[in-house]
PDB file of C-alpha atoms in Angstrom:
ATOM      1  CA  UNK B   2       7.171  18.107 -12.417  1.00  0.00           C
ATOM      2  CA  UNK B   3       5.373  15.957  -9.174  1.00  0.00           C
ATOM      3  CA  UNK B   4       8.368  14.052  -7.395  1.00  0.00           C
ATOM      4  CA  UNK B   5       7.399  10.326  -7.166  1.00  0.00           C
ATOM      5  CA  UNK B   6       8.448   7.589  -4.518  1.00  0.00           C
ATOM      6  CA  UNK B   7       8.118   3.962  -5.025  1.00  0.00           C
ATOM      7  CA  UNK B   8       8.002   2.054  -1.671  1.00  0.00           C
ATOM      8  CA  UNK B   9       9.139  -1.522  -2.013  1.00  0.00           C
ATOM      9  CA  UNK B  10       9.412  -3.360   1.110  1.00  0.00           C
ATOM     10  CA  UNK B  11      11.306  -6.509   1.107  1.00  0.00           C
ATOM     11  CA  UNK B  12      11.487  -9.972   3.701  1.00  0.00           C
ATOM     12  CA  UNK B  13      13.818 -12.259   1.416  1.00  0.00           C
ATOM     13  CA  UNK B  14      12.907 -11.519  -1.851  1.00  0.00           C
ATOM     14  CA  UNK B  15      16.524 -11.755  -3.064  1.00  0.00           C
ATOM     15  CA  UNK B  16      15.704 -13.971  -6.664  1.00  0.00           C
ATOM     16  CA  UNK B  17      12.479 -10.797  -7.352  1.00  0.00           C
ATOM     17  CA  UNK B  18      14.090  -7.770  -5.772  1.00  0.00           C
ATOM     18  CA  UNK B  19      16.397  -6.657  -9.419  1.00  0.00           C
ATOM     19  CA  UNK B  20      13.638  -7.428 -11.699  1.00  0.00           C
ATOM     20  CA  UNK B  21      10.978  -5.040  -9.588  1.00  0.00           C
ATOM     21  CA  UNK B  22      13.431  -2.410  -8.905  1.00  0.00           C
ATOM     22  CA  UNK B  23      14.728  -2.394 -13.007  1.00  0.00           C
ATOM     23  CA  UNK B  24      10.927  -2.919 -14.483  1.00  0.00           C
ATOM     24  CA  UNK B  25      10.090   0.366 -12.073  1.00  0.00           C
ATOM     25  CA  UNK B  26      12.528   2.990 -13.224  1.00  0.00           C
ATOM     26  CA  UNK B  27      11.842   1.485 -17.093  1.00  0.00           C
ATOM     27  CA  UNK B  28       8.394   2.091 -16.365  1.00  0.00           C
ATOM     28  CA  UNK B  29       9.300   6.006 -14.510  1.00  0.00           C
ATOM     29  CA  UNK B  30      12.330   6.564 -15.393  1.00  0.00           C
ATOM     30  CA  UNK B  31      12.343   9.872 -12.981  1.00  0.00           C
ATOM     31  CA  UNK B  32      10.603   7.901 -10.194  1.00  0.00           C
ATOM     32  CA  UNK B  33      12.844   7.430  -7.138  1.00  0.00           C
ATOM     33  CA  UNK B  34      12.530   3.897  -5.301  1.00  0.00           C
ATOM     34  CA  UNK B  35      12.737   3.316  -1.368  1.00  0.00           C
ATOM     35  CA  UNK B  36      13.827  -0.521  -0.433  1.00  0.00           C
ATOM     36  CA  UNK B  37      12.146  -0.934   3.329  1.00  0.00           C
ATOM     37  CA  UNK B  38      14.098  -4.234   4.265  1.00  0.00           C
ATOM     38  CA  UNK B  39      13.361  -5.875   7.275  1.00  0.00           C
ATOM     39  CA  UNK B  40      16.329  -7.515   7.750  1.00  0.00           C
ATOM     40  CA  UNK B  41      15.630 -10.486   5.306  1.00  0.00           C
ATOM     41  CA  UNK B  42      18.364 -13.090   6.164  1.00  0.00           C
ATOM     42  CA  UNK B  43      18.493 -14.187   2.694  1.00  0.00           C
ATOM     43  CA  UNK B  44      20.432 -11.531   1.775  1.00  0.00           C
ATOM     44  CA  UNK B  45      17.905  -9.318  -0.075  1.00  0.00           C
ATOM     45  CA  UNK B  46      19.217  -6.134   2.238  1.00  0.00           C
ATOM     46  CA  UNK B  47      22.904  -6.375   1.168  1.00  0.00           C
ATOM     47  CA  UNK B  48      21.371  -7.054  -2.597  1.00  0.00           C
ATOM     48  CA  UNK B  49      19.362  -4.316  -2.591  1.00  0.00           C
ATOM     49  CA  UNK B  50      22.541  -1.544  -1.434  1.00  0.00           C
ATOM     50  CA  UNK B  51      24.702  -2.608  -4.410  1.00  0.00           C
ATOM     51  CA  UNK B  52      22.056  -1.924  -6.367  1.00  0.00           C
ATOM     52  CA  UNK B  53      21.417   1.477  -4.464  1.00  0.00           C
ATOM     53  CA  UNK B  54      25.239   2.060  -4.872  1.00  0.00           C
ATOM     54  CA  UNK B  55      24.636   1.747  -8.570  1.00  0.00           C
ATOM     55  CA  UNK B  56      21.906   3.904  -9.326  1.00  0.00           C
ATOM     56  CA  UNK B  57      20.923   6.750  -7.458  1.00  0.00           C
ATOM     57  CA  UNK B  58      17.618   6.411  -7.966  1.00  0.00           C
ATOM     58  CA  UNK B  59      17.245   3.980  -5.166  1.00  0.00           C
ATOM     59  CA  UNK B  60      17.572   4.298  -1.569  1.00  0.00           C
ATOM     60  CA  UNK B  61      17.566   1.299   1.247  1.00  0.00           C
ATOM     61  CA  UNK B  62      16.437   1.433   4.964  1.00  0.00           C
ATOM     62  CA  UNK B  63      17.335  -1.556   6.516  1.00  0.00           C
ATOM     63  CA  UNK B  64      15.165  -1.985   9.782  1.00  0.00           C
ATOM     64  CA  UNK B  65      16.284  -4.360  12.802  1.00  0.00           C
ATOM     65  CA  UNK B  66      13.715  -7.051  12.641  1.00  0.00           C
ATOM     66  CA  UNK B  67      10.553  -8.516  10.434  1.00  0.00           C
ATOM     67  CA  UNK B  68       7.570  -5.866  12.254  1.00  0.00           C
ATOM     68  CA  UNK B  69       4.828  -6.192   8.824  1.00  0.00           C
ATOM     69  CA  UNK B  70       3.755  -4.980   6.106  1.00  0.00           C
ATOM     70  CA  UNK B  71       2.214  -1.323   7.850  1.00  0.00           C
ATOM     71  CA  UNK B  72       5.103  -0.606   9.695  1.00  0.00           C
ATOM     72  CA  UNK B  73       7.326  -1.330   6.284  1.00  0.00           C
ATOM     73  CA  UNK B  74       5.311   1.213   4.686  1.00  0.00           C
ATOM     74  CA  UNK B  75       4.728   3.794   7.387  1.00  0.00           C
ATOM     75  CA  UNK B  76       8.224   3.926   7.822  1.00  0.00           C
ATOM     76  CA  UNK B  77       8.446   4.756   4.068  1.00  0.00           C
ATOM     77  CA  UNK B  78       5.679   7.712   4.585  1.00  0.00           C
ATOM     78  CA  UNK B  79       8.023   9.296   7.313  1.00  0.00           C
ATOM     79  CA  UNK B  80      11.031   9.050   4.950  1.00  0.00           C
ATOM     80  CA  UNK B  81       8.897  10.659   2.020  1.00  0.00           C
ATOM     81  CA  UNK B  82       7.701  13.604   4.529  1.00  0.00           C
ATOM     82  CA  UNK B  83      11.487  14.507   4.967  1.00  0.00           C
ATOM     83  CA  UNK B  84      12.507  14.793   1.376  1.00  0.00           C
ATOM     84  CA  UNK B  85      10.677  15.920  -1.526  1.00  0.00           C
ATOM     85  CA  UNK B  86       8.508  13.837  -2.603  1.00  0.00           C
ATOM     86  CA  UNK B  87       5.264  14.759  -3.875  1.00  0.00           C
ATOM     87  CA  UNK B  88       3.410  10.927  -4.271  1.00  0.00           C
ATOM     88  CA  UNK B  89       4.743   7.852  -2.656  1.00  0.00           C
ATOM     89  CA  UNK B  90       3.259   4.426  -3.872  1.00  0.00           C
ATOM     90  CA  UNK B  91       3.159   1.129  -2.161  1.00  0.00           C
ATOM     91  CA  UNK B  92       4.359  -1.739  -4.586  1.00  0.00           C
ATOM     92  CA  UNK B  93       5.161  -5.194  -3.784  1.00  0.00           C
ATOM     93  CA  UNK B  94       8.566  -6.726  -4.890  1.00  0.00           C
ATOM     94  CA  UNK B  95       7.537 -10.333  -5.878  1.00  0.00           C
ATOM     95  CA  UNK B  96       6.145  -9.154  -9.184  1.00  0.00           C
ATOM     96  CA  UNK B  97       2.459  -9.618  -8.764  1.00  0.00           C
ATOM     97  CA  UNK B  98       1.867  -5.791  -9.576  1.00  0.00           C
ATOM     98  CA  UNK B  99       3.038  -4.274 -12.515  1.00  0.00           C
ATOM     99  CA  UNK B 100       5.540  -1.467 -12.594  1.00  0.00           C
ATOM    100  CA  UNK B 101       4.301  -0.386 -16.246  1.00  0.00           C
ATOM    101  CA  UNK B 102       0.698   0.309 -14.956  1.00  0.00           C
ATOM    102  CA  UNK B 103       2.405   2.829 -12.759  1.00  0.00           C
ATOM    103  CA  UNK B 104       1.851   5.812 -14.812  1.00  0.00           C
ATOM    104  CA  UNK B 105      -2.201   5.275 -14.778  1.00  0.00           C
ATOM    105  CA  UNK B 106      -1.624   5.780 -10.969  1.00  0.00           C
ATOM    106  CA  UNK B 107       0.725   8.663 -11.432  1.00  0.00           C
ATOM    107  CA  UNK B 108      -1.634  10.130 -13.368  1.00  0.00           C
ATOM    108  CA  UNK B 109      -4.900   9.989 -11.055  1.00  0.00           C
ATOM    109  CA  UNK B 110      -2.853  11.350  -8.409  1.00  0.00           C
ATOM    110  CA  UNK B 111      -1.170  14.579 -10.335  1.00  0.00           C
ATOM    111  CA  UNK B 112      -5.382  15.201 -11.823  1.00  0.00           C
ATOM    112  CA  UNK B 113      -5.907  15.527  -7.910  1.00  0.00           C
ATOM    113  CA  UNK B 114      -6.566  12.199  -6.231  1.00  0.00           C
ATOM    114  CA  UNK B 115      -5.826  11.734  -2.778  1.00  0.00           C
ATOM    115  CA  UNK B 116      -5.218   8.032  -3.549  1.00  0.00           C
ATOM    116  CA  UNK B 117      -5.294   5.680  -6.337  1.00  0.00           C
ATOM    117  CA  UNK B 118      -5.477   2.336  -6.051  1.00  0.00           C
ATOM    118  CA  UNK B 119      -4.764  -0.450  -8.272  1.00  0.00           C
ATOM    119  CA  UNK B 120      -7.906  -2.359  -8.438  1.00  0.00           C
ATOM    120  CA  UNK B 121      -8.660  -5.957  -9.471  1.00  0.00           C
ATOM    121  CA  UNK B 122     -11.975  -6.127  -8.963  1.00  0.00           C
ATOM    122  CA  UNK B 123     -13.721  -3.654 -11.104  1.00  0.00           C
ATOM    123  CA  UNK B 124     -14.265  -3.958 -15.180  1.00  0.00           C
ATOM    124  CA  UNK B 125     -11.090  -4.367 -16.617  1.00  0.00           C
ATOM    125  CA  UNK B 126      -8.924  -5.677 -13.859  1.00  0.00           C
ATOM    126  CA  UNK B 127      -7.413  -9.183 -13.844  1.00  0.00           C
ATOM    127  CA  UNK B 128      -5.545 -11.693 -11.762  1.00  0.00           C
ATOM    128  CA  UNK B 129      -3.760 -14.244 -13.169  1.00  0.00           C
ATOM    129  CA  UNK B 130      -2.104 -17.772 -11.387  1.00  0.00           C
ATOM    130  CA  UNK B 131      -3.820 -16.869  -8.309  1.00  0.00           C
ATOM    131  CA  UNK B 132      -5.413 -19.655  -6.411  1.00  0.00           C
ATOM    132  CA  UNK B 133      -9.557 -19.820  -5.682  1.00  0.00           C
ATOM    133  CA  UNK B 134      -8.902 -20.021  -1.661  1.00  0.00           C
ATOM    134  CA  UNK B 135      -7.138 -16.317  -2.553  1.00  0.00           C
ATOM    135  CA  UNK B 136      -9.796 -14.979  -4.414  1.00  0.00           C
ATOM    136  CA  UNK B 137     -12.556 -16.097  -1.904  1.00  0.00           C
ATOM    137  CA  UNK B 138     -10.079 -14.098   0.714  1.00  0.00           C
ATOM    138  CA  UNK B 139      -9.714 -10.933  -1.349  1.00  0.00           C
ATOM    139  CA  UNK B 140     -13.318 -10.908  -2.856  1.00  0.00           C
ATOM    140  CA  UNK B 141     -14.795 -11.684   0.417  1.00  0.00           C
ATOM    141  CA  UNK B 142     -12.751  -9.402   2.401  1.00  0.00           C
ATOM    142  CA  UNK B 143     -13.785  -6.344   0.559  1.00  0.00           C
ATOM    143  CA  UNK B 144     -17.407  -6.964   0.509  1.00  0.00           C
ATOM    144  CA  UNK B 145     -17.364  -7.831   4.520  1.00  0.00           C
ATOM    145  CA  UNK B 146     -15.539  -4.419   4.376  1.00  0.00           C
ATOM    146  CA  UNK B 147     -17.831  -2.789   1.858  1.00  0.00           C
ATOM    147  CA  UNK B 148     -20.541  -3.491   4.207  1.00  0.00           C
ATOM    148  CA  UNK B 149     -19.406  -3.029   7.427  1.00  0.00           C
ATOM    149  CA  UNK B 150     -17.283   0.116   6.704  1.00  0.00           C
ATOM    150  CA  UNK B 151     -20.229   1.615   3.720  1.00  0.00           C
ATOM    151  CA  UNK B 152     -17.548   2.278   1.690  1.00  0.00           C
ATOM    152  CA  UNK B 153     -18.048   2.648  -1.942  1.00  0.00           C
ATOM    153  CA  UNK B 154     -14.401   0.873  -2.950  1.00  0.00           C
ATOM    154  CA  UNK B 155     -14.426  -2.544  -4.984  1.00  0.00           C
ATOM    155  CA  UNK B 156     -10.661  -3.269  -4.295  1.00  0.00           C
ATOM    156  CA  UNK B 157      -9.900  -1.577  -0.959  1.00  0.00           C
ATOM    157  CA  UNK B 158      -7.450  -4.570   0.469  1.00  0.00           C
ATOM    158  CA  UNK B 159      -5.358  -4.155  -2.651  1.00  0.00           C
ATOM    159  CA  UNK B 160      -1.372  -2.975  -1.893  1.00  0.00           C
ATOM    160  CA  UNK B 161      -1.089  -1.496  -5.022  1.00  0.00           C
ATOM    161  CA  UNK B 162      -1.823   1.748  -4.220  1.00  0.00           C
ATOM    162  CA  UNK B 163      -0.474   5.671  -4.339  1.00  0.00           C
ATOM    163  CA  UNK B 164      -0.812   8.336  -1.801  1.00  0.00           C
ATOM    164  CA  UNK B 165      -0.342  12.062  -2.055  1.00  0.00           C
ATOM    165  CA  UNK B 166       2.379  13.471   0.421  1.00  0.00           C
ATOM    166  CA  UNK B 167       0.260  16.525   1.329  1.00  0.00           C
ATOM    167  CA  UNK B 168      -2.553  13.923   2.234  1.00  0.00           C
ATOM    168  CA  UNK B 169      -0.381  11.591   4.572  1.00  0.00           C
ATOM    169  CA  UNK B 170       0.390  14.888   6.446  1.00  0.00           C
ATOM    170  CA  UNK B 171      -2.575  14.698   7.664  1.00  0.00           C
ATOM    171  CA  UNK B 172      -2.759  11.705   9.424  1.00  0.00           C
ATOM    172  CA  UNK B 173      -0.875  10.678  13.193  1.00  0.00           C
ATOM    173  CA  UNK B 174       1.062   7.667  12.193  1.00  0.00           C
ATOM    174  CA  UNK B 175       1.593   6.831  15.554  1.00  0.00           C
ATOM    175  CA  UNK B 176      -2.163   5.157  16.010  1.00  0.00           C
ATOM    176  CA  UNK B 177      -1.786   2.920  13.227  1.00  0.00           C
ATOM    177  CA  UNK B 178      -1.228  -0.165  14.871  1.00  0.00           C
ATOM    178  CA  UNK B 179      -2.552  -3.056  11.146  1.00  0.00           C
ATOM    179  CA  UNK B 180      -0.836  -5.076   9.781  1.00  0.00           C
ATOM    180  CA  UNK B 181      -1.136  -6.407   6.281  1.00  0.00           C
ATOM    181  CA  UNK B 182      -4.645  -6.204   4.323  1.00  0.00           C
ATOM    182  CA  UNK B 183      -5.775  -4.645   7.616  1.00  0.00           C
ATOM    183  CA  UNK B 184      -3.369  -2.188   6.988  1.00  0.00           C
ATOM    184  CA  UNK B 185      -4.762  -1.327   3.406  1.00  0.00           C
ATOM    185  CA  UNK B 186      -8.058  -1.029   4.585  1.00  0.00           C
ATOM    186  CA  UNK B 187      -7.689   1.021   7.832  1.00  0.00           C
ATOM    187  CA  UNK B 188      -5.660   4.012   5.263  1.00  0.00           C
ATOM    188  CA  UNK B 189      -8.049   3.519   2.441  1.00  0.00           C
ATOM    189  CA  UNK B 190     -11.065   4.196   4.447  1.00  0.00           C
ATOM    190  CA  UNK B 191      -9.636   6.763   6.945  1.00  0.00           C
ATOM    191  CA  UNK B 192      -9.019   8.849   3.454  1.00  0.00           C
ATOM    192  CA  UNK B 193     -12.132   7.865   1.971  1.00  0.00           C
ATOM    193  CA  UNK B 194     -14.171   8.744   5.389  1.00  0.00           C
ATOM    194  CA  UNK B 195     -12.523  12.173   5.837  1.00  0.00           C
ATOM    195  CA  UNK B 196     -13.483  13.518   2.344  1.00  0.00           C
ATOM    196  CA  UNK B 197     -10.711  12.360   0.396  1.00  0.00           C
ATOM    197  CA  UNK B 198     -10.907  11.822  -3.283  1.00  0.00           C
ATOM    198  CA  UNK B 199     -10.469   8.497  -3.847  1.00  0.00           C
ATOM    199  CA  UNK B 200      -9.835   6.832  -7.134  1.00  0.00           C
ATOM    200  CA  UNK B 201      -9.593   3.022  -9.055  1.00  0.00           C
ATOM    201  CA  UNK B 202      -8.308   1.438 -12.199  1.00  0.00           C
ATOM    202  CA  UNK B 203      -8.169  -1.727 -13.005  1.00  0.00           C
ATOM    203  CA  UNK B 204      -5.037  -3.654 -12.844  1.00  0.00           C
ATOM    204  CA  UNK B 205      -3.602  -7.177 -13.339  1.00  0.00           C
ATOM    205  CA  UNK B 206      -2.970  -9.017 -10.192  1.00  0.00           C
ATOM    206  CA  UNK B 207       0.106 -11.635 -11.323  1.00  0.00           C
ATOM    207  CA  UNK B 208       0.486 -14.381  -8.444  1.00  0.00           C
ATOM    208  CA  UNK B 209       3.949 -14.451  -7.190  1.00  0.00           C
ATOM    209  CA  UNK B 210       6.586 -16.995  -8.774  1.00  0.00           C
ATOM    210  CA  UNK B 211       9.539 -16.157  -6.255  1.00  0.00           C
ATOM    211  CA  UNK B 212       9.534 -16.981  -2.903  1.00  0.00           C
ATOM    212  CA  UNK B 213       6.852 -17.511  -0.341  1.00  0.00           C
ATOM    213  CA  UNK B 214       3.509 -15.240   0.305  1.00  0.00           C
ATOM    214  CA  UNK B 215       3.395 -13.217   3.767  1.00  0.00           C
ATOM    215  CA  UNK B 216      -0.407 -14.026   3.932  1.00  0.00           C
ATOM    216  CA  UNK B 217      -1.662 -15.661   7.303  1.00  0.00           C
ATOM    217  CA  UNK B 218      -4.783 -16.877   9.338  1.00  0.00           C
ATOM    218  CA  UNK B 219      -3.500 -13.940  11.664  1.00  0.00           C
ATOM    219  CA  UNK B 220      -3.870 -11.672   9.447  1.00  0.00           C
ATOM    220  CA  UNK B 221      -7.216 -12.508   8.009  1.00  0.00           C
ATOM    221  CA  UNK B 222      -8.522 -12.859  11.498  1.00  0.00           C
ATOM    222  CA  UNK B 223      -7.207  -9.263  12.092  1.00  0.00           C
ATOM    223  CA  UNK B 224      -9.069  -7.778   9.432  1.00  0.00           C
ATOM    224  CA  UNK B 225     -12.389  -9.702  10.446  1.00  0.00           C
ATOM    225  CA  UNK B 226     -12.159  -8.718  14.227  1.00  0.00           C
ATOM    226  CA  UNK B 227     -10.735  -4.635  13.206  1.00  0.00           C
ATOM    227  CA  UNK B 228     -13.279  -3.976  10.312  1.00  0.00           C
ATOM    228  CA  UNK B 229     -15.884  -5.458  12.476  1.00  0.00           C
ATOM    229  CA  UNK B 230     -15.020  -3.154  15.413  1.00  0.00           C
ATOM    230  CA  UNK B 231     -14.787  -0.107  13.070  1.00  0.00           C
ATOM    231  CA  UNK B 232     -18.005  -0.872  11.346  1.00  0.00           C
ATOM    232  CA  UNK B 233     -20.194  -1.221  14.892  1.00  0.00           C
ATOM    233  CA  UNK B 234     -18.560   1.673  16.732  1.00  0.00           C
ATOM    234  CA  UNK B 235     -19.010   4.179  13.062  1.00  0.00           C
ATOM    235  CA  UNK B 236     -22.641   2.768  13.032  1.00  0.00           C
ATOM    236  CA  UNK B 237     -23.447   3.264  16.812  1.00  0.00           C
ATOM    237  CA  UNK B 238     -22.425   6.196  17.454  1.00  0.00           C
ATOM    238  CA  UNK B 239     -18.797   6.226  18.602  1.00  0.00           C
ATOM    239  CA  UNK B 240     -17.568   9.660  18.458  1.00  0.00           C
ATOM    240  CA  UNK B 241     -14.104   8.678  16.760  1.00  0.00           C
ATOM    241  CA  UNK B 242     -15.494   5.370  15.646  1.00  0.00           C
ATOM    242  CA  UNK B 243     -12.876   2.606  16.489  1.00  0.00           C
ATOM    243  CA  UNK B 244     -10.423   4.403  13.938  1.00  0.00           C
ATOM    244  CA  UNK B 245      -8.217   5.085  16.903  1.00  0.00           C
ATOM    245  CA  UNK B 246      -6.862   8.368  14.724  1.00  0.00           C
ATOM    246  CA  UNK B 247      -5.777  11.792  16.244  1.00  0.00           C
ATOM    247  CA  UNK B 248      -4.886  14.894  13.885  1.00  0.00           C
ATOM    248  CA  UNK B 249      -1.968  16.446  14.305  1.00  0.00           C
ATOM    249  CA  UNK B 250      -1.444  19.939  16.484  1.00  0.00           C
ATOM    250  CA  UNK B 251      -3.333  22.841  13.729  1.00  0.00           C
ATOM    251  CA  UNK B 252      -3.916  20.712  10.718  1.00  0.00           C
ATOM    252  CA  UNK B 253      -7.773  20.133   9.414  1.00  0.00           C
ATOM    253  CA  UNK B 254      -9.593  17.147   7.728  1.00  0.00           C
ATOM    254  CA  UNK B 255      -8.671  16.186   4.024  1.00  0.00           C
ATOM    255  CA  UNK B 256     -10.699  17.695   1.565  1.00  0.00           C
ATOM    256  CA  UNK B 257     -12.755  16.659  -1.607  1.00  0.00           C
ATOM    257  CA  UNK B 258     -11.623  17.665  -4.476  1.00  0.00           C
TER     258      UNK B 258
END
């Protein structure tokens, strides 16, 4: 049986962190859940050991200071590399993705995907609560990014979003520099551009009822000025584009499947 790991990282979510964390392992009960905390000083790190201390299931890194959302979860992909884990999934903690839809992604990845992703934007996927100036941002980030990047995705800023192991191998952490839906996009296409088999289902998108969102003009205006870079330099004839990725020492590109 595939070995999954949930990656849930956390910047005071103290009131959402129990309900994610319970609704998970109900959902995958054999699932195993990593709690990236960034030092939240609401608590949500001290929270989330006694729950760890409860439940083996769950496991807590507690990192030094608030460094975003791509460091969060490339700190969880170095953690999954060094125990057995066969998927790790990137989930947020404030309830606006669904732990129960979590065996549709399981199940893409163990028929061979390189990465699912939870799309909302494609027939059958939903958001509810969420305000239009967040739509326009989501709906109009993908299709700059559709565009720019020709990639054939309809969600590819969504979080929600699982990874094989064996595929994250591949890839030299260390020149991943995004940050937030910059850092969604750079991974999806870097898989999608080197072959990989890349899958979406539709999801429901619930806006968040705890706490505050992490979402920024920074961070939009990262994603315009990166994707735009990526796109020109791919289209003109960069030789690495402006994905600023090297392989690591004897291992090839990612397949198709």
């Amino acid at each position: 049986m595939s070995s999954t790991l949930v990656v849930i990282p956390t910047y005071n979510e103290l009131n959402a962190l129990p309900a994610a964390i319970e609704r998970t392992l109900q959902a995958v009960p054999t699932t195993r859940i990593l709690v990236v905390d960034d030092n939240s000083p609401d608590g949500t790190g001290r929270l989330a050991d006694e729950i760890a201390a409860r439940d083996d299931r769950v496991t807590v890194m507690h990192r030094s200071e608030k460094n975003g959302l791509g460091a969060a979860y490339i700190a969880g992909f170095r953690w999954a590399e060094d125990h057995d884990v066969d998927f790790i999934i990137e989930m947020d903690a404030d309830g606006s993705h669904q732990p129960e839809e979590l065996p549709l992604m399981i199940a893409q990845l163990e028929q061979g995907a390189d990465l699912s992703i939870g799309a909302r934007w494609i027939p059958g996927g939903k958001t509810r609560n969420w305000p239009l100036y967040r739509r326009l941002i989501s709906q109009g980030g993908t299709l700059y990014a559709r565009i720019l990047l020709r990639s054939r995705l309809h969600d590819i800023t969504s979080g929600f979003r699982g990874f094989r192991v064996d595929t994250l191998r591949k890839i030299d952490f260390d020149s991943v520099a995004s940050q937030g839906y910059c850092f969604q996009i750079e991974m999806a296409w870097l898989v999608e551009k080197t072959g990989g088999d890349v899958r979406e289902f539709p999801i429901t998108f619930v806006e968040r009822v705890e706490g505050a969102s992490k979402m920024s003009s920074g961070i939009v205006a990262e994603a315009l000025l990166k994707v735009t870079s990526w796109g020109l330099a791919d289209r003109f004839g960069s030789s690495r584009g402006a994905l600023e990725y090297s392989r690591r020492p004897g291992v090839g590109g990612i397949s198709s499947k």
